[in-house]
Coordinates of C-alpha atoms and ligand atoms in Angstrom, one line a residue:
M1 CA 197.9 263.1 224.9
F2 CA 194.3 263.0 223.9
H3 CA 191.5 265.5 223.7
M4 CA 188.4 266.0 225.9
G5 CA 185.0 267.4 225.3
W6 CA 181.6 267.5 227.0
F7 CA 178.4 266.7 225.1
L8 CA 175.4 268.5 226.6
K9 CA 173.0 265.7 225.6
Q10 CA 169.9 267.7 226.7
G11 CA 170.9 270.7 224.6
F12 CA 170.2 274.1 226.0
G13 CA 167.3 273.0 228.2
V14 CA 166.5 271.5 231.6
Q15 CA 169.4 269.5 232.9
G16 CA 169.1 266.6 235.3
W17 CA 165.4 266.8 236.0
G18 CA 164.7 264.5 238.9
A19 CA 168.4 263.8 239.4
P20 CA 169.9 264.6 242.8
W21 CA 172.5 267.4 243.1
S22 CA 171.3 269.5 240.1
G23 CA 171.9 272.3 242.5
V24 CA 170.0 275.0 240.7
T25 CA 166.3 275.5 240.2
H26 CA 165.3 274.1 236.9
M27 CA 164.3 277.4 235.3
E28 CA 167.9 278.5 235.9
W29 CA 169.0 275.9 233.3
M30 CA 167.1 278.1 230.8
Q31 CA 169.5 281.0 231.7
P32 CA 173.2 281.4 230.9
D33 CA 174.7 281.3 234.5
P34 CA 175.0 277.5 235.2
Y35 CA 176.5 277.0 231.7
I36 CA 179.0 279.7 232.3
D37 CA 179.9 278.1 235.6
M38 CA 180.3 274.8 233.8
A39 CA 182.4 276.3 231.0
K40 CA 184.7 277.9 233.6
Q41 CA 185.1 274.5 235.3
L42 CA 185.8 272.7 232.0
E43 CA 188.3 275.4 231.1
R44 CA 190.2 274.8 234.3
A45 CA 190.2 271.2 233.3
S46 CA 191.6 272.2 229.9
F47 CA 188.8 270.6 227.9
D48 CA 188.9 271.3 224.1
Y49 CA 185.2 272.0 223.9
M50 CA 181.6 271.8 225.1
M51 CA 179.2 270.7 222.5
I52 CA 175.5 271.6 222.7
E53 CA 173.0 269.1 221.3
D54 CA 169.9 270.4 219.5
S55 CA 166.7 269.2 217.9
L56 CA 163.7 271.0 216.5
L57 CA 160.6 269.2 217.8
V58 CA 158.5 268.0 220.7
H59 CA 158.7 264.2 220.6
D60 CA 155.5 262.4 220.2
T61 CA 156.3 259.1 218.4
Y62 CA 156.1 257.1 221.7
K63 CA 152.5 256.1 222.2
G64 CA 151.6 258.9 219.7
S65 CA 151.7 261.5 222.5
A66 CA 154.0 264.2 223.9
E67 CA 153.0 263.3 227.4
F68 CA 156.2 261.4 228.4
P69 CA 158.8 264.0 227.2
L70 CA 156.8 266.9 228.7
R71 CA 156.2 265.2 232.0
R72 CA 159.9 264.2 232.3
A73 CA 161.5 267.3 230.8
Y74 CA 163.0 264.8 228.4
S75 CA 164.4 266.8 225.5
V76 CA 161.9 269.5 226.0
P77 CA 162.0 272.5 226.8
K78 CA 164.9 273.1 224.5
S79 CA 166.1 276.6 223.6
D80 CA 168.2 277.7 220.6
P81 CA 171.9 277.1 221.6
M82 CA 173.3 279.7 219.3
P83 CA 172.5 282.8 221.5
L84 CA 174.1 281.0 224.5
I85 CA 177.4 280.6 222.8
P86 CA 178.7 284.2 222.9
L87 CA 177.5 284.6 226.5
I88 CA 179.7 281.6 227.5
A89 CA 182.6 282.8 225.3
H90 CA 182.5 286.3 226.9
A91 CA 183.0 284.8 230.4
T92 CA 185.8 282.4 229.3
Q93 CA 189.1 282.7 227.5
N94 CA 190.0 279.4 225.8
I95 CA 187.4 276.7 225.6
G96 CA 185.7 276.0 222.3
I97 CA 181.9 276.1 222.1
I98 CA 180.0 274.0 219.6
G99 CA 176.4 274.6 218.7
T100 CA 174.2 272.3 216.6
I101 CA 172.7 273.3 213.3
A102 CA 170.2 271.2 211.2
T103 CA 171.3 271.6 207.6
P104 CA 168.0 270.7 205.9
F105 CA 166.1 273.5 207.6
I106 CA 168.5 276.5 207.8
P107 CA 169.3 278.2 204.5
P108 CA 173.1 278.1 203.8
F109 CA 173.3 281.9 203.6
S110 CA 171.8 282.2 207.1
A111 CA 174.1 279.5 208.5
A112 CA 177.2 281.0 206.9
R113 CA 176.3 284.4 208.3
L114 CA 175.5 283.1 211.8
G115 CA 178.8 281.1 211.8
A116 CA 180.9 284.1 210.8
T117 CA 179.0 286.4 213.3
L118 CA 179.6 283.9 216.2
D119 CA 183.2 283.5 215.2
H120 CA 183.7 287.2 215.7
L121 CA 181.6 287.3 218.9
T122 CA 183.6 284.4 220.4
K123 CA 187.0 285.6 219.0
G124 CA 187.5 282.4 217.1
R125 CA 186.1 279.8 219.5
V126 CA 182.9 278.7 217.9
G127 CA 182.2 275.3 216.3
L128 CA 179.1 274.0 214.4
N129 CA 177.8 270.5 214.8
L130 CA 176.2 269.7 211.5
V131 CA 173.2 267.3 211.7
T132 CA 170.7 266.3 209.1
A133 CA 168.0 265.8 211.7
S134 CA 166.0 262.7 211.9
S135 CA 162.3 263.2 212.6
H136 CA 159.3 264.0 210.4
R137 CA 158.1 266.3 213.2
S138 CA 161.1 268.6 212.7
A139 CA 160.5 268.7 209.0
Q140 CA 156.8 269.5 209.6
N141 CA 157.9 272.5 211.8
Y142 CA 159.6 273.8 208.7
G143 CA 156.7 273.4 206.3
L144 CA 157.5 269.9 204.8
E145 CA 155.0 267.0 204.8
K146 CA 157.8 264.6 205.9
H147 CA 161.5 264.5 206.3
Y148 CA 163.8 263.8 203.3
E149 CA 165.1 260.2 202.9
H150 CA 168.2 259.4 205.0
D151 CA 170.9 259.4 202.2
E152 CA 169.3 262.3 200.3
R153 CA 169.7 264.4 203.5
Y154 CA 173.4 263.8 203.3
R155 CA 173.5 264.7 199.5
M156 CA 171.7 267.9 200.4
A157 CA 174.0 268.5 203.3
D158 CA 177.0 268.1 201.0
E159 CA 175.7 270.7 198.6
W160 CA 174.7 273.0 201.6
M161 CA 178.2 272.9 202.9
E162 CA 179.6 273.7 199.5
V163 CA 177.6 276.9 199.5
V164 CA 178.4 277.7 203.1
E165 CA 182.2 277.3 202.5
A166 CA 182.0 279.3 199.3
L167 CA 180.3 282.1 201.3
W168 CA 183.0 282.0 204.0
N169 CA 185.6 282.2 201.1
S170 CA 183.7 285.0 199.3
W171 CA 186.0 287.5 201.1
E172 CA 189.6 286.9 200.2
P173 CA 191.9 286.7 203.3
D174 CA 193.4 290.2 202.5
A175 CA 190.1 291.8 201.4
I176 CA 190.0 294.1 204.5
V177 CA 192.6 296.8 204.0
A178 CA 191.4 299.2 206.8
D179 CA 193.8 301.9 205.7
P180 CA 193.1 305.2 207.4
E181 CA 195.4 307.0 205.0
T182 CA 193.4 306.2 201.9
G183 CA 190.1 305.7 203.8
V184 CA 189.6 302.3 202.2
Y185 CA 188.0 299.7 204.5
A186 CA 187.6 296.8 202.1
D187 CA 189.0 296.2 198.6
H188 CA 185.9 295.5 196.5
T189 CA 188.0 293.5 194.0
K190 CA 188.6 290.9 196.7
V191 CA 185.0 290.3 197.7
H192 CA 183.2 288.0 195.2
T193 CA 179.8 286.8 194.4
I194 CA 179.6 283.0 194.5
D195 CA 176.7 282.5 191.9
F196 CA 176.0 279.0 193.1
V197 CA 173.4 277.0 191.3
G198 CA 173.0 273.4 192.5
K199 CA 170.4 270.7 192.6
Y200 CA 169.0 271.9 196.0
Y201 CA 170.4 275.4 196.6
K202 CA 170.9 278.6 194.8
C203 CA 172.8 281.5 196.3
R204 CA 174.4 284.6 194.8
G205 CA 176.7 285.9 197.6
P206 CA 179.0 287.4 198.7
L207 CA 178.5 287.0 202.4
N208 CA 177.6 290.4 203.9
T209 CA 179.8 290.0 207.0
A210 CA 183.5 289.6 207.0
P211 CA 184.9 286.2 207.9
G212 CA 185.8 285.7 211.6
P213 CA 189.2 284.9 213.2
Q214 CA 189.0 281.2 212.2
R215 CA 187.5 282.2 208.7
K216 CA 185.5 278.9 209.1
P217 CA 184.1 277.8 212.5
V218 CA 185.3 274.4 213.7
I219 CA 183.1 271.8 212.0
C220 CA 181.8 268.9 214.1
Q221 CA 179.9 265.8 212.8
A222 CA 178.5 262.6 214.1
G223 CA 177.7 260.6 211.0
G224 CA 177.7 256.8 211.7
S225 CA 176.3 255.5 208.4
P226 CA 178.4 255.3 205.3
A227 CA 176.7 258.5 204.0
G228 CA 177.3 260.2 207.3
M229 CA 181.0 259.2 207.4
A230 CA 181.5 260.3 203.9
F231 CA 180.1 263.8 204.8
A232 CA 182.1 263.9 208.1
T233 CA 185.4 263.0 206.5
K234 CA 185.0 265.7 203.8
Y235 CA 184.3 268.6 206.1
A236 CA 184.7 267.9 209.9
D237 CA 187.6 269.0 212.2
T238 CA 186.1 266.8 214.9
I239 CA 184.0 263.7 214.6
V240 CA 182.0 262.4 217.6
A241 CA 180.8 258.8 217.9
S242 CA 179.4 256.2 220.1
K243 CA 181.0 252.8 219.3
L244 CA 180.7 249.9 221.7
G245 CA 184.0 248.5 222.9
I246 CA 187.6 249.0 222.1
E247 CA 187.5 246.9 218.8
A248 CA 184.6 248.9 217.5
M249 CA 186.2 252.2 218.3
K250 CA 189.5 251.1 216.8
G251 CA 187.6 250.0 213.6
Y252 CA 185.8 253.3 213.4
R253 CA 188.9 255.3 213.8
A254 CA 190.6 253.2 211.1
E255 CA 187.7 253.7 208.8
I256 CA 187.7 257.5 209.4
T257 CA 191.4 257.6 208.7
E258 CA 191.0 255.7 205.4
R259 CA 188.2 258.0 204.3
L260 CA 190.1 261.1 205.3
V261 CA 193.1 260.0 203.2
R262 CA 190.8 259.1 200.3
N263 CA 189.5 262.7 200.5
Q264 CA 193.1 263.9 200.4
R265 CA 193.1 265.0 204.0
P266 CA 195.8 264.1 206.6
A267 CA 194.7 261.4 209.0
D268 CA 195.2 263.8 211.9
S269 CA 193.1 266.6 210.4
A270 CA 189.9 265.4 212.2
K271 CA 189.8 264.5 215.8
V272 CA 187.6 261.5 216.7
L273 CA 186.1 261.7 220.2
F274 CA 184.2 258.8 221.7
L275 CA 181.2 259.1 224.1
I276 CA 181.8 258.0 227.7
A277 CA 179.9 258.5 230.9
P278 CA 182.4 257.6 233.8
I279 CA 181.0 256.7 237.2
L280 CA 183.4 258.1 239.8
A281 CA 183.8 257.9 243.6
E282 CA 186.5 258.2 246.1
T283 CA 187.4 254.5 245.9
D284 CA 186.8 251.8 243.2
E285 CA 184.6 249.9 245.6
E286 CA 182.3 252.9 246.2
A287 CA 182.2 253.6 242.5
F288 CA 181.1 250.0 241.7
D289 CA 178.4 250.3 244.4
R290 CA 177.3 253.5 242.8
R291 CA 177.3 251.9 239.3
D292 CA 175.1 249.1 240.6
R293 CA 172.6 251.5 242.1
Q294 CA 172.6 253.6 238.9
R295 CA 172.0 250.5 236.6
K296 CA 169.2 249.3 238.8
K297 CA 167.5 252.7 238.6
E298 CA 168.0 252.7 234.8
A299 CA 166.5 249.2 234.5
E300 CA 163.4 250.4 236.4
D301 CA 163.2 253.3 234.1
W302 CA 162.9 251.2 231.0
E303 CA 160.2 253.5 229.6
A304 CA 162.8 256.2 229.0
R305 CA 164.7 253.8 226.8
V306 CA 161.6 252.9 224.8
E307 CA 160.8 256.5 224.3
R308 CA 164.4 257.2 223.1
M309 CA 164.3 254.3 220.7
S310 CA 160.9 255.6 219.3
Y311 CA 162.4 259.0 218.8
M312 CA 165.6 257.7 217.2
S313 CA 163.7 255.4 214.8
G314 CA 160.4 257.2 214.2
I315 CA 158.7 253.9 215.1
D316 CA 156.4 253.7 218.1
F317 CA 158.1 251.0 220.2
G318 CA 155.3 251.5 222.8
Q319 CA 153.1 249.4 220.5
F320 CA 155.2 246.2 221.2
E321 CA 154.9 243.8 224.2
L322 CA 158.0 244.0 226.5
D323 CA 158.7 240.2 226.4
E324 CA 157.5 239.3 222.9
P325 CA 160.0 239.0 220.0
L326 CA 160.1 242.2 217.9
P327 CA 159.1 242.1 214.2
D328 CA 162.3 241.4 212.2
D329 CA 161.6 244.0 209.5
L330 CA 162.1 247.1 211.6
L331 CA 165.5 248.3 210.3
P332 CA 164.6 249.0 206.7
K333 CA 161.7 251.2 207.9
I334 CA 163.9 253.5 209.9
N335 CA 164.5 257.0 208.4
G336 CA 166.0 258.4 211.6
H337 CA 169.3 257.5 213.3
Q338 CA 170.0 254.4 211.3
S339 CA 173.4 253.4 212.6
G340 CA 172.5 253.9 216.2
M341 CA 169.3 251.9 215.9
K342 CA 171.1 249.1 214.0
E343 CA 173.4 248.7 217.0
I344 CA 170.5 248.7 219.5
L345 CA 168.4 246.2 217.5
S346 CA 171.4 243.8 217.4
K347 CA 171.4 243.6 221.2
G348 CA 168.3 241.4 221.7
A349 CA 165.1 239.9 220.4
T350 CA 162.6 241.5 222.7
L351 CA 162.0 245.1 223.8
R352 CA 163.0 244.3 227.4
E353 CA 166.4 242.9 226.2
L354 CA 167.0 246.1 224.2
T355 CA 166.2 248.4 227.1
K356 CA 169.1 246.9 229.1
F357 CA 171.6 248.2 226.5
T358 CA 173.2 251.6 227.1
P359 CA 174.1 252.8 223.6
V360 CA 175.7 256.1 224.7
E361 CA 178.8 254.7 226.4
S362 CA 181.7 253.4 224.3
I363 CA 183.4 251.7 227.2
E364 CA 182.3 251.4 230.8
L365 CA 184.5 253.5 233.1
V366 CA 184.0 252.9 236.8
G367 CA 186.3 253.7 239.7
S368 CA 188.3 256.4 241.5
P369 CA 189.5 259.3 239.3
D370 CA 192.9 257.8 239.1
T371 CA 191.6 254.3 238.1
V372 CA 189.4 255.8 235.4
A373 CA 192.2 258.0 234.1
A374 CA 194.4 255.0 233.8
K375 CA 191.8 253.0 231.9
M376 CA 191.2 255.9 229.6
G377 CA 194.9 256.1 228.8
E378 CA 195.1 252.4 228.1
A379 CA 192.0 252.5 225.9
M380 CA 193.3 255.5 223.9
E381 CA 196.6 253.8 223.4
E382 CA 194.9 250.8 221.8
I383 CA 192.4 252.8 219.7
G384 CA 195.0 255.1 218.4
G385 CA 193.2 258.4 219.0
D386 CA 191.9 261.0 219.5
G387 CA 189.9 261.5 222.7
F388 CA 186.7 261.2 224.7
L389 CA 183.4 263.1 224.9
I390 CA 181.8 263.1 228.3
T391 CA 178.0 262.6 228.2
N392 CA 177.1 262.3 231.9
T393 CA 173.8 263.8 233.0
I394 CA 174.6 267.3 234.0
T395 CA 174.3 268.2 237.7
R396 CA 176.5 270.4 239.8
R397 CA 178.0 267.2 241.2
T398 CA 178.8 265.4 237.9
V399 CA 180.4 268.5 236.5
A400 CA 182.6 268.8 239.6
E401 CA 183.5 265.1 239.6
I402 CA 184.7 265.3 236.0
A403 CA 186.3 268.7 236.0
E404 CA 187.8 268.7 239.5
G405 CA 188.2 265.0 240.0
L406 CA 188.9 263.2 236.8
A407 CA 190.6 266.0 234.8
P408 CA 193.4 266.6 237.4
A409 CA 194.1 262.8 237.4
L410 CA 194.3 262.8 233.6
K411 CA 196.7 265.7 233.7
Q412 CA 198.8 264.2 236.3
R413 CA 199.3 261.1 234.1
G414 CA 200.3 263.4 231.2
L415 CA 197.3 262.2 229.2
T416 CA 195.6 265.5 228.5
R417 CA 196.9 269.0 228.0
K418 CA 197.7 271.1 231.1
A419 CA 197.2 274.5 229.4
Y420 CA 195.8 275.9 226.1
E421 CA 198.0 277.1 223.3
P422 CA 197.5 280.7 222.3
G423 CA 195.2 280.9 219.3
T424 CA 191.8 279.8 218.1
F425 CA 189.6 276.8 218.9
R426 CA 190.8 275.0 215.7
E427 CA 194.5 275.7 216.5
N428 CA 194.1 274.1 219.9
L429 CA 192.2 271.2 218.5
L430 CA 194.8 270.5 215.8
A431 CA 197.8 271.2 218.1
F432 CA 198.3 267.5 218.7
Ligands
LIG501 C1 177.8 262.5 220.1 C2 176.6 262.6 219.2 C3 176.0 263.8 219.1 C4 174.9 264.0 218.3 N1 174.2 265.2 218.3 C5 173.1 265.4 217.6 C6 172.3 266.6 217.7 O1 172.6 267.5 218.5 N2 171.2 266.7 217.0 C7 170.8 265.7 216.1 O2 169.7 265.8 215.5 N3 171.5 264.5 216.0 C8 172.6 264.4 216.7 N4 173.4 263.2 216.6 C9 173.0 262.2 215.6 C10 173.9 262.3 214.4 O3 173.9 263.6 213.8 C11 173.6 261.2 213.4 O4 172.4 261.4 212.8 C12 173.7 259.8 214.0 O5 175.0 259.7 214.6 C13 173.4 258.7 213.1 O6 174.3 258.7 212.0 P1 173.8 258.7 210.5 O7 173.0 260.0 210.3 O8 175.0 258.7 209.6 O9 172.9 257.5 210.3 C14 174.4 263.0 217.4 C15 175.1 261.8 217.5 C16 176.2 261.6 218.3 C17 176.9 260.2 218.3

């Protein structure tokens, strides 16, 4: 069996702008109801989690203007995902909900407190996707001139996480006595200061809220670079990745295993989920027709790809001619998503060639639900674990296709769980 999650790539913002079948008015995507509906559908499908992307800027790298993202509702507006999490949790019983947090900008004490609070509010079903953020614009929103250098961000994140973990552990497991006879709520000898003094952070502690049911929320990470993978394999319970093709996925899983073991962690203590965006229809033939129409539309919309590359790299790709060779010294200049951009830049010499590449999908999955389920089973068998992360554009239709079409086919083949275990998000994630 393998695990399933859904990555909300537009975060808590406007979903499917301009796409048919979004089914709700676009202001409704700023409210909880459509996400609650989605979570209920994914829970019927026995998904492990939904993961809500986040970033902290209005993009303006492309052509030096925010015109494109604002006109197209492309990553903006974007609300804070954290307050949405308990609302979804309150309307569901089992599914895990992961929110994204940018380690360079949120003080460790605030993050530890928020994580513990959400763990109580969700009764042990919250996760945190730890990102180091990539854009100078986000850094400028938090008072910096520019963002920290790529590897330094991970060194900071490592220390940040040390503080956060120390705060979650600042209450011993049996610190809460809650004894009505003696009137003692908490045993003060079991709640400790942490007195942390590091290179980047200083924190006294203890945490002023008690740890939640998981003690530590599920940690999710997507580091693709060596520094990112080192961080992920130290702390993460689930690692999400976009790797092109079976061989690349297999190689990545093997590298993660090796790094986990080097960190004295069991190989199965972090679940690696790969991004996919299946195209489904009643028959394989219809699905391929749909794929062709979708690819044609995407090719016509090359500007969206160029904007995306500009955001990921921090370099304005709008300055280059579509059919001229790109400068060959771009990679060392990138302080943003290094590993993703390395993969994209390897796909061609001109901008037009690069825009044909779909970096989000690890393997192309097209067909009827049963065909796609079978292909997913074969792929997982070869890769050796641990599951897939759906990243389709969200509309009422795509959620139904995955949750009510693909998921039952996966269950029927015995590839995914049919029901949840009693217990927390982490217990379900690590159950197999
Ligand atoms: C599935 C997935 C989800 C991600 N979600 C976010 C996100 O919500 N916010 C963000 O700033 N970066 C996000 N990233 C980027 C990663 O945090 C990371 O920066 C990227 O994978 C590049 O790896 P590196 O930082 O090790 O170079 C995501 C990446 C992947 C593959």
